[in-house]
Coordinates of C-alpha atoms in Angstrom, one line a residue:
M1 CA 0.0 0.0 0.0
H2 CA 1.3 3.4 -0.9
R3 CA 2.1 5.6 2.1
S4 CA -0.3 8.3 1.0
Q5 CA -3.2 5.8 1.2
L6 CA -2.6 5.0 4.8
S7 CA -5.0 6.7 7.3
C8 CA -3.9 7.7 10.8
P9 CA -5.4 4.6 12.4
D10 CA -3.6 2.4 9.9
L11 CA -0.3 3.9 10.8
C12 CA -0.9 3.7 14.5
Q13 CA -1.7 -0.1 14.2
R14 CA 1.4 -1.1 12.3
P15 CA 4.0 -2.9 14.3
G16 CA 6.9 -0.9 15.5
T17 CA 5.2 2.5 15.1
T18 CA 4.8 5.0 17.8
I19 CA 1.2 5.8 18.6
V20 CA 0.7 9.6 18.2
R21 CA -2.4 11.7 18.3
C22 CA -3.5 12.9 14.9
T23 CA -4.1 16.6 15.1
L24 CA -3.8 17.5 11.4
P25 CA -7.6 17.9 10.8
M26 CA -8.0 20.2 13.8
K27 CA -4.9 22.2 12.8
R28 CA -6.3 22.7 9.4
V29 CA -9.6 23.9 10.9
F30 CA -7.8 26.6 13.0
S31 CA -5.5 27.6 10.2
H32 CA -8.3 28.3 7.7
P33 CA -9.0 32.0 7.5
W34 CA -12.8 31.5 7.3
L35 CA -12.9 30.4 11.0
P36 CA -11.7 33.7 12.5
L37 CA -14.0 35.6 10.1
V38 CA -17.0 33.5 11.2
I39 CA -16.2 34.0 14.9
G40 CA -15.6 37.7 14.2
L41 CA -19.0 37.9 12.6
L42 CA -20.7 36.3 15.6
L43 CA -18.9 38.7 17.9
R44 CA -20.1 41.7 15.9
L45 CA -23.6 40.3 15.7
F46 CA -23.6 39.9 19.5
F47 CA -22.8 43.6 19.9
L48 CA -25.4 44.5 17.2
F49 CA -28.3 42.6 18.8
R50 CA -27.4 42.7 22.5
L51 CA -25.4 45.9 23.0
P52 CA -26.2 48.4 20.2
S53 CA -25.0 51.9 21.1
P54 CA -27.1 55.0 20.9
A55 CA -24.1 57.2 20.1
G56 CA -24.4 60.9 20.9
D57 CA -23.5 62.1 17.4
A58 CA -25.9 59.8 15.6
P59 CA -28.9 62.2 15.5
L60 CA -26.8 64.9 13.9
Y61 CA -25.5 62.5 11.2
E62 CA -28.9 61.2 10.6
A63 CA -30.4 64.7 10.3
L64 CA -27.8 65.6 7.7
A65 CA -28.4 62.4 5.8
S66 CA -32.2 62.8 5.8
N67 CA -32.1 66.5 4.8
W68 CA -29.6 65.6 2.0
L69 CA -31.8 62.8 0.8
R70 CA -35.2 64.6 1.0
H71 CA -34.4 68.2 0.5
H72 CA -31.2 67.9 -1.5
V73 CA -29.5 70.2 1.0
Y74 CA -26.6 69.1 3.2
G75 CA -27.7 71.0 6.2
I76 CA -29.8 71.1 9.4
P77 CA -33.0 73.1 10.2
V78 CA -32.4 76.6 11.5
D79 CA -35.5 78.7 12.2
D80 CA -37.6 76.0 10.4
V81 CA -35.4 76.3 7.3
V82 CA -32.9 73.7 6.2
R83 CA -29.6 75.7 5.9
P84 CA -26.4 74.3 4.5
V85 CA -23.6 73.7 7.0
D86 CA -20.1 72.2 7.1
I87 CA -19.9 71.1 10.7
R88 CA -19.3 67.4 9.6
M89 CA -17.6 65.8 6.7
P90 CA -20.1 64.4 4.2
G91 CA -18.8 60.8 4.0
Y92 CA -20.8 59.2 6.9
P93 CA -24.0 61.1 6.2
A94 CA -23.7 59.9 2.6
Y95 CA -23.4 56.3 3.8
L96 CA -26.5 56.8 6.0
A97 CA -28.4 58.4 3.1
L98 CA -27.5 55.4 0.9
I99 CA -28.8 53.0 3.5
Q100 CA -32.0 55.0 4.0
A101 CA -32.5 55.0 0.2
I102 CA -31.9 51.3 -0.1
T103 CA -34.1 50.3 2.8
R104 CA -36.7 53.1 2.0
S105 CA -36.9 53.9 5.7
S106 CA -36.3 57.0 7.9
A107 CA -33.3 57.6 10.1
E108 CA -34.3 55.6 13.2
P109 CA -35.6 52.4 11.5
S110 CA -32.5 52.4 9.1
R111 CA -30.1 52.5 12.0
F112 CA -30.1 48.7 12.3
W113 CA -29.2 48.3 8.6
V114 CA -26.5 51.0 9.0
M115 CA -24.8 49.0 11.8
L116 CA -25.3 45.7 10.0
G117 CA -23.5 47.1 7.0
Q118 CA -20.7 48.3 9.3
V119 CA -20.4 44.7 10.6
F120 CA -19.4 43.5 7.2
L121 CA -17.2 46.5 6.5
D122 CA -15.4 45.8 9.8
L123 CA -14.8 42.2 8.7
A124 CA -13.4 43.5 5.4
A125 CA -11.1 45.7 7.5
C126 CA -9.9 42.6 9.3
L127 CA -8.8 41.0 6.1
I128 CA -7.0 44.2 5.0
I129 CA -5.2 44.4 8.4
A130 CA -4.0 40.9 8.0
E131 CA -2.7 41.8 4.5
I132 CA -0.8 44.8 6.1
A133 CA 0.9 42.4 8.5
A134 CA 1.8 40.0 5.6
R135 CA 3.2 42.8 3.5
C136 CA 5.4 44.0 6.4
S137 CA 6.9 40.5 6.5
G138 CA 7.9 40.5 2.9
R139 CA 8.8 37.3 1.1
S140 CA 9.4 34.9 4.1
E141 CA 8.3 31.5 5.3
S142 CA 6.2 33.0 8.1
T143 CA 4.1 35.3 5.9
S144 CA 1.0 33.1 5.8
R145 CA 1.4 32.5 9.6
V146 CA 1.5 36.3 10.2
F147 CA -1.5 36.8 8.0
L148 CA -3.6 34.3 9.9
I149 CA -2.5 35.5 13.3
A150 CA -3.3 39.1 12.4
L151 CA -6.7 38.0 11.1
W152 CA -7.4 36.3 14.4
L153 CA -6.3 39.4 16.4
A154 CA -8.4 41.7 14.2
A155 CA -11.5 39.5 14.1
L156 CA -11.5 38.9 17.9
C157 CA -10.7 42.5 18.9
P158 CA -13.8 43.7 20.9
F159 CA -12.8 47.3 20.8
T160 CA -13.2 47.7 17.0
A161 CA -16.0 45.2 16.9
N162 CA -18.0 47.2 19.5
Y163 CA -18.0 50.3 17.2
S164 CA -19.5 48.4 14.3
A165 CA -22.7 48.4 16.4
A166 CA -22.5 52.2 16.9
P167 CA -23.7 54.8 14.3
L168 CA -20.3 56.5 14.3
T169 CA -17.5 57.0 11.8
E170 CA -15.0 54.7 13.5
T171 CA -15.7 51.6 11.4
L172 CA -15.3 53.5 8.1
A173 CA -12.3 55.4 9.4
I174 CA -10.5 52.1 10.4
L175 CA -11.3 50.6 7.0
T176 CA -10.0 53.5 5.0
T177 CA -6.9 53.8 7.2
A178 CA -6.1 50.1 6.7
L179 CA -6.5 50.6 2.9
V180 CA -4.0 53.5 3.0
C181 CA -1.5 51.4 4.9
V182 CA -1.9 48.4 2.6
F183 CA -0.9 50.6 -0.4
L184 CA 1.9 52.5 1.4
I185 CA 3.7 49.4 2.7
P186 CA 4.7 48.1 -0.8
M187 CA 6.3 51.4 -1.6
I188 CA 8.9 50.8 1.1
N189 CA 8.9 47.0 1.3
P190 CA 8.5 45.6 -2.3
E191 CA 9.1 42.0 -1.2
H192 CA 5.4 40.9 -1.2
P193 CA 4.1 37.6 0.0
T194 CA 3.2 35.1 -2.7
G195 CA 0.5 33.0 -1.1
D196 CA -1.8 35.4 0.8
L197 CA -5.5 34.8 0.9
L198 CA -6.5 37.8 -1.2
K199 CA -3.8 37.2 -3.9
W200 CA -3.0 40.9 -3.6
G201 CA 0.7 40.1 -3.8
R202 CA 0.5 39.3 -7.5
F203 CA -1.4 42.5 -8.1
A204 CA 1.2 44.5 -6.2
R205 CA 4.0 43.0 -8.2
R206 CA 2.4 44.0 -11.4
A207 CA 1.4 47.5 -10.1
E208 CA 4.0 50.2 -10.3
F209 CA 5.3 52.3 -7.5
M210 CA 3.3 55.3 -8.7
K211 CA 0.0 53.3 -8.8
N212 CA 0.4 52.5 -5.1
A213 CA 1.0 56.2 -4.4
A214 CA -2.2 57.1 -6.3
L215 CA -4.3 54.5 -4.6
A216 CA -2.9 55.5 -1.1
G217 CA -3.9 59.1 -1.9
I218 CA -7.4 58.2 -3.1
C219 CA -8.0 56.1 0.0
T220 CA -6.8 58.9 2.2
G221 CA -9.2 61.3 0.5
L222 CA -12.0 58.8 1.0
G223 CA -11.1 58.5 4.7
T224 CA -11.0 62.3 5.0
L225 CA -14.6 62.4 3.9
F226 CA -15.4 60.5 7.1
R227 CA -12.8 61.9 9.5
P228 CA -11.1 65.2 8.8
E229 CA -7.8 64.3 10.5
T230 CA -7.2 61.3 8.1
P231 CA -4.5 63.2 6.2
L232 CA -2.3 62.8 9.2
I233 CA -1.3 59.4 7.9
L234 CA 0.2 61.0 4.8
I235 CA 1.9 63.7 6.8
S236 CA 3.6 61.0 8.9
S237 CA 4.2 58.4 6.2
L238 CA 5.3 60.3 3.1
P239 CA 8.6 61.4 4.7
V240 CA 9.3 57.8 5.4
V241 CA 8.6 56.9 1.7
F242 CA 10.9 59.7 0.5
W243 CA 13.6 58.6 2.9
V244 CA 13.5 55.0 1.7
A245 CA 13.6 56.2 -2.0
L246 CA 16.5 58.5 -1.1
R247 CA 18.4 55.6 0.4
R248 CA 17.8 53.5 -2.8
G249 CA 19.2 56.4 -4.9
Q250 CA 15.8 57.3 -6.3
P251 CA 14.9 60.7 -4.7
G252 CA 13.0 61.9 -7.8
K253 CA 10.8 58.8 -7.8
G254 CA 10.1 59.3 -4.1
L255 CA 9.2 63.0 -4.6
R256 CA 7.0 62.3 -7.6
A257 CA 5.2 59.6 -5.6
S258 CA 4.6 61.9 -2.7
V259 CA 3.3 64.7 -4.9
L260 CA 1.0 62.2 -6.7
C261 CA -0.3 60.8 -3.4
V262 CA -1.2 64.3 -2.1
A263 CA -2.7 65.3 -5.4
A264 CA -4.9 62.2 -5.4
C265 CA -6.1 63.0 -1.9
L266 CA -6.9 66.6 -2.9
F267 CA -8.7 65.4 -6.0
V268 CA -11.1 63.3 -3.9
L269 CA -11.8 66.3 -1.7
L270 CA -12.3 68.7 -4.6
P271 CA -16.2 68.3 -4.9
W272 CA -16.6 69.0 -1.1
T273 CA -14.3 72.0 -1.4
I274 CA -16.2 73.4 -4.4
R275 CA -19.5 72.9 -2.6
N276 CA -18.3 74.9 0.4
A277 CA -17.0 77.7 -1.9
L278 CA -20.2 78.0 -3.9
T279 CA -22.7 77.4 -1.0
L280 CA -21.0 78.8 2.0
H281 CA -18.5 81.2 0.3
E282 CA -15.5 79.8 2.1
F283 CA -12.4 77.8 1.2
Q284 CA -12.8 74.8 3.4
P285 CA -11.6 71.4 2.2
L286 CA -12.1 70.0 5.7
T287 CA -14.5 70.9 8.5
P288 CA -13.8 73.9 10.7
R289 CA -11.8 73.1 13.8
Y290 CA -14.7 74.4 16.0
S291 CA -18.0 72.8 14.9
T292 CA -20.3 75.7 15.7
M293 CA -23.2 77.2 13.9
P294 CA -23.0 80.7 12.3
G295 CA -23.0 83.4 14.9
E296 CA -22.4 80.9 17.8
L297 CA -19.7 81.8 20.3
V298 CA -16.5 79.7 20.0
P299 CA -15.5 79.1 23.7
T300 CA -11.7 79.4 23.1
G301 CA -11.1 80.7 26.6
F302 CA -13.0 77.9 28.3
M303 CA -11.2 75.3 26.2
S304 CA -7.8 76.9 27.0
W305 CA -8.7 76.6 30.7
E306 CA -9.6 72.9 30.2
R307 CA -6.2 72.2 28.5
T308 CA -4.5 73.0 31.8
W309 CA -6.1 70.1 33.7
L310 CA -8.5 67.9 31.7
Y311 CA -7.3 64.5 30.6
R312 CA -10.0 62.0 31.8
F313 CA -12.9 61.1 29.5
R314 CA -15.2 61.1 32.6
E315 CA -14.6 64.9 32.9
V316 CA -15.5 65.4 29.3
F317 CA -19.0 64.1 30.2
L318 CA -19.3 66.2 33.3
V319 CA -17.9 69.4 32.0
S320 CA -17.0 69.8 28.3
W321 CA -20.2 68.3 26.8
K322 CA -22.4 70.2 29.2
L323 CA -21.2 73.6 28.0
N324 CA -24.1 75.6 26.5
S325 CA -26.6 72.8 27.1
D326 CA -26.7 72.0 30.8
T327 CA -25.5 73.4 34.1
I328 CA -21.9 72.7 35.3
Q329 CA -21.4 72.0 38.9
I330 CA -18.2 73.1 40.6
D331 CA -18.1 69.8 42.6
D332 CA -17.8 67.9 39.3
I333 CA -14.5 69.6 38.5
P334 CA -11.5 67.9 40.0
A335 CA -9.3 69.6 42.5
R336 CA -6.3 69.7 40.1
A337 CA -8.2 72.3 38.0
F338 CA -7.5 74.9 40.8
D339 CA -4.1 76.0 42.1
T340 CA -5.5 78.0 45.0
P341 CA -8.8 78.2 47.0
E342 CA -9.2 81.7 45.6
E343 CA -9.0 80.3 42.0
R344 CA -11.7 77.8 42.8
Q345 CA -14.0 80.5 44.2
H346 CA -13.4 82.6 41.1
V347 CA -14.4 79.6 38.8
A348 CA -17.4 78.9 41.0
A349 CA -18.6 82.5 40.7
I350 CA -18.3 82.4 36.9
L351 CA -20.2 79.1 36.8
E352 CA -22.9 80.5 39.0
Q353 CA -23.6 83.2 36.4
Y354 CA -23.4 80.7 33.6
N355 CA -25.8 78.3 35.3
N356 CA -28.6 80.9 35.2
D357 CA -29.3 80.2 31.5
S358 CA -26.6 77.5 30.6
S359 CA -25.2 79.8 28.0
L360 CA -21.6 81.0 28.1
T361 CA -21.1 84.7 27.3
S362 CA -18.1 86.3 25.8
Q363 CA -17.2 88.0 29.1
Q364 CA -17.3 84.7 31.0
D365 CA -15.2 83.0 28.3
Q366 CA -12.6 85.8 28.6
Q367 CA -12.4 85.3 32.3
F368 CA -11.7 81.6 31.7
A369 CA -9.0 82.6 29.2
E370 CA -7.3 84.8 31.9
I371 CA -7.4 82.0 34.4
A372 CA -5.9 79.6 31.8
Q373 CA -3.1 82.1 31.0
A374 CA -2.3 82.6 34.7
R375 CA -2.2 78.8 35.3
T376 CA 0.1 78.3 32.3
A377 CA 2.4 81.1 33.4
R378 CA 2.7 79.5 36.9
H379 CA 3.3 75.9 35.6
P380 CA 4.1 76.0 31.8
L381 CA 5.3 72.3 31.8
R382 CA 2.0 71.2 33.2
T383 CA 0.0 72.7 30.3
C384 CA 2.6 71.9 27.6
L385 CA 3.9 68.5 28.8
W386 CA 2.3 66.8 31.8
V387 CA -1.3 67.1 30.9
P388 CA -0.7 66.0 27.3
L389 CA 1.2 63.0 28.6
Q390 CA -1.6 62.2 31.0
R391 CA -4.0 62.3 28.0
V392 CA -1.7 59.8 26.1
L393 CA -2.0 57.4 29.0
T394 CA -5.8 57.9 29.2
L395 CA -6.2 57.5 25.4
W396 CA -4.2 54.3 25.2
F397 CA -4.6 52.5 28.5
T398 CA -8.3 52.5 29.1
P399 CA -10.9 49.7 29.2
R400 CA -12.7 51.2 26.3
V401 CA -16.2 50.8 27.7
E402 CA -17.6 54.1 26.3
Q403 CA -20.2 52.4 24.1
L404 CA -21.1 49.7 26.6
P405 CA -23.6 49.7 29.5
V406 CA -20.7 49.6 31.9
S407 CA -19.7 52.4 34.3
G408 CA -16.0 51.7 34.0
S409 CA -15.5 52.3 37.8
I410 CA -13.3 50.0 39.8
F411 CA -12.3 52.2 42.8
P412 CA -12.7 51.8 45.6
L413 CA -12.0 48.1 45.0
A414 CA -13.8 46.7 48.0
R415 CA -17.0 48.6 47.6
M416 CA -17.2 48.0 43.8
W417 CA -16.6 44.3 44.4
D418 CA -19.5 44.2 46.8
T419 CA -21.9 46.5 44.9
D420 CA -21.3 45.9 41.2
R421 CA -19.0 42.9 40.8
Q422 CA -20.0 42.1 37.2
D423 CA -19.3 45.7 36.1
M424 CA -15.9 45.6 37.8
I425 CA -14.9 42.3 36.2
V426 CA -15.9 43.4 32.7
T427 CA -14.0 46.7 33.2
L428 CA -10.8 45.0 34.4
G429 CA -11.0 42.3 31.8
L430 CA -11.2 44.9 28.9
F431 CA -8.5 46.9 30.5
F432 CA -6.1 44.0 30.6
L433 CA -7.1 42.9 27.1
N434 CA -6.4 46.4 25.8
L435 CA -3.0 46.3 27.6
F436 CA -2.4 42.9 25.9
Y437 CA -2.9 44.3 22.4
V438 CA -0.6 47.3 23.1
L439 CA 2.2 45.2 24.7
L440 CA 1.9 42.6 21.9
A441 CA 2.3 45.4 19.4
L442 CA 5.5 46.5 21.1
W443 CA 6.9 43.0 21.1
G444 CA 6.0 42.5 17.5
T445 CA 7.6 45.8 16.6
V446 CA 10.9 44.6 18.1
R447 CA 10.8 41.3 16.3
L448 CA 9.8 42.8 13.0
W449 CA 12.6 45.4 13.3
S450 CA 15.2 42.6 13.4
R451 CA 13.9 40.9 10.2
S452 CA 15.3 43.0 7.4
P453 CA 16.0 46.7 6.3
E454 CA 12.7 46.7 4.4
A455 CA 10.8 45.5 7.5
R456 CA 12.5 48.2 9.5
A457 CA 11.1 50.8 7.1
A458 CA 7.6 49.3 7.5
V459 CA 8.0 49.6 11.3
V460 CA 9.1 53.2 11.0
L461 CA 6.0 54.0 8.8
L462 CA 3.5 52.4 11.1
V463 CA 5.0 53.6 14.3
S464 CA 5.3 57.1 12.9
F465 CA 1.6 57.1 12.1
I466 CA 0.7 55.9 15.6
L467 CA 2.9 58.5 17.4
F468 CA 1.9 61.4 15.1
R469 CA -1.8 60.7 15.5
T470 CA -1.4 60.3 19.3
A471 CA 0.4 63.6 19.5
F472 CA -2.4 65.3 17.5
L473 CA -5.1 63.8 19.8
T474 CA -3.5 65.4 22.8
T475 CA -4.3 68.8 21.4
I476 CA -8.0 68.4 20.7
E477 CA -10.6 69.8 23.1
T478 CA -12.3 66.5 24.0
P479 CA -9.8 63.6 24.0
E480 CA -12.0 60.6 23.4
P481 CA -10.4 57.2 23.6
R482 CA -12.3 56.1 20.5
Y483 CA -10.1 58.3 18.3
V484 CA -7.2 56.0 19.0
L485 CA -9.0 53.0 17.4
V486 CA -8.0 54.4 14.0
C487 CA -4.4 53.4 14.9
Y488 CA -5.5 49.8 15.5
P489 CA -4.8 48.5 11.9
A490 CA -1.1 49.4 12.6
V491 CA -1.3 48.1 16.2
I492 CA -2.7 44.7 15.1
A493 CA -0.4 44.4 12.1
L494 CA 2.6 44.9 14.4
A495 CA 1.2 42.7 17.1
A496 CA 0.9 39.7 14.7
H497 CA 4.7 39.7 14.3
A498 CA 5.1 38.7 18.0
F499 CA 4.2 35.2 16.9
A500 CA 6.2 35.1 13.6
R501 CA 8.8 32.5 13.2
R502 CA 12.4 33.7 13.6
N503 CA 14.6 34.0 10.6
P504 CA 16.7 30.9 10.1
A505 CA 20.3 31.4 11.2

């Protein structure tokens, strides 16, 4: 009998053979990419049916979509008239309007279909993240292993899966960011895998350097239509692309690719820019930094004061998001927001006036600006360094329960264990899981760095994006942990290399 015709029991029963447990079928099951995709689908459907999130920005996006679809005006009602605005980029409202048109339903009934579509878009992002990891490996024996591990890590990540069940831009932003990375990596690491699931390696070998640049720019433009800070990935990555081209003795090629990438991004944004110029009489390719209605006060003084102390997301709920909509209590503001008892009394007096009608006046805003200026003069490092660093820690090392029916409180430990044990366990579990992903990415970065010069360039590109975006997030008025999730395609792609086989000696 030929050896290939022998089954595992036949081999085990032959004299002189060692009895071994046959694990090949089980190994094949777990090594098939469909399994993590199916499990990832079930995880996202769990969030969709059991834990859907009524996100705060959803009504605004839905109003923009409905008015755009019904009145053909990208705007919101002001004095019973739908007026054009630019307070949000048009990508997500366009997605909502498309779902409403397909399902022939209004905003609220179509929300389920919106999130169901995001479930499958998020699964597509998982495949693209796995491809990023594989392309970072280059042509190596561990490429397929890295692809599969990255797919498992992406499909089982509850933080990105959770936002597929929220009517927010995160799922689309993650997808477009992953697409940008998957086209940027071949520009610095041309050694593509040959056996990946999507067979993109063959396409990338046929495609030229400039085509990848154009595709990266187009995807960046599409991502910008969902999140206005998406061009940060080009700002952080194109210098790396040019540096690699310079080292290869091709500076002109690197410069042309960078220019083409930026031009492709601007081309996608051109219709939105023209619309703002014709309708609103302004040059605005993005959304304004401060999303306010015409004539509405921009509380720059109040926000400057918050930059001297605010870094926890809980304080955003209690203070920032209440401005001009609800009363703000002095007891909800932490003690670190005041340097002296007199300063606390001064803020309390301003808030007492504000709470009369929950509307901040220009005089009150100026008083907050003066307090912020005095605090910064007393402790410049606090405003410029320590508070931003505290924001970094909060953004990255958090349980990420913002969209879950969980308080996120674990202190005091004894009381929380007695009063809300389940809440505490979920919070701690998600905290350590988030920490696991971050530490795994650090380990994978070290291992990928030692693989080859091309792999080092890929590491520099991905890490530069993570650091640059994190630094930007420390400067915004309301540092929400969800903004970090756009970095997770890079985080997971790097984390997968923690399990890659070492290069043979």
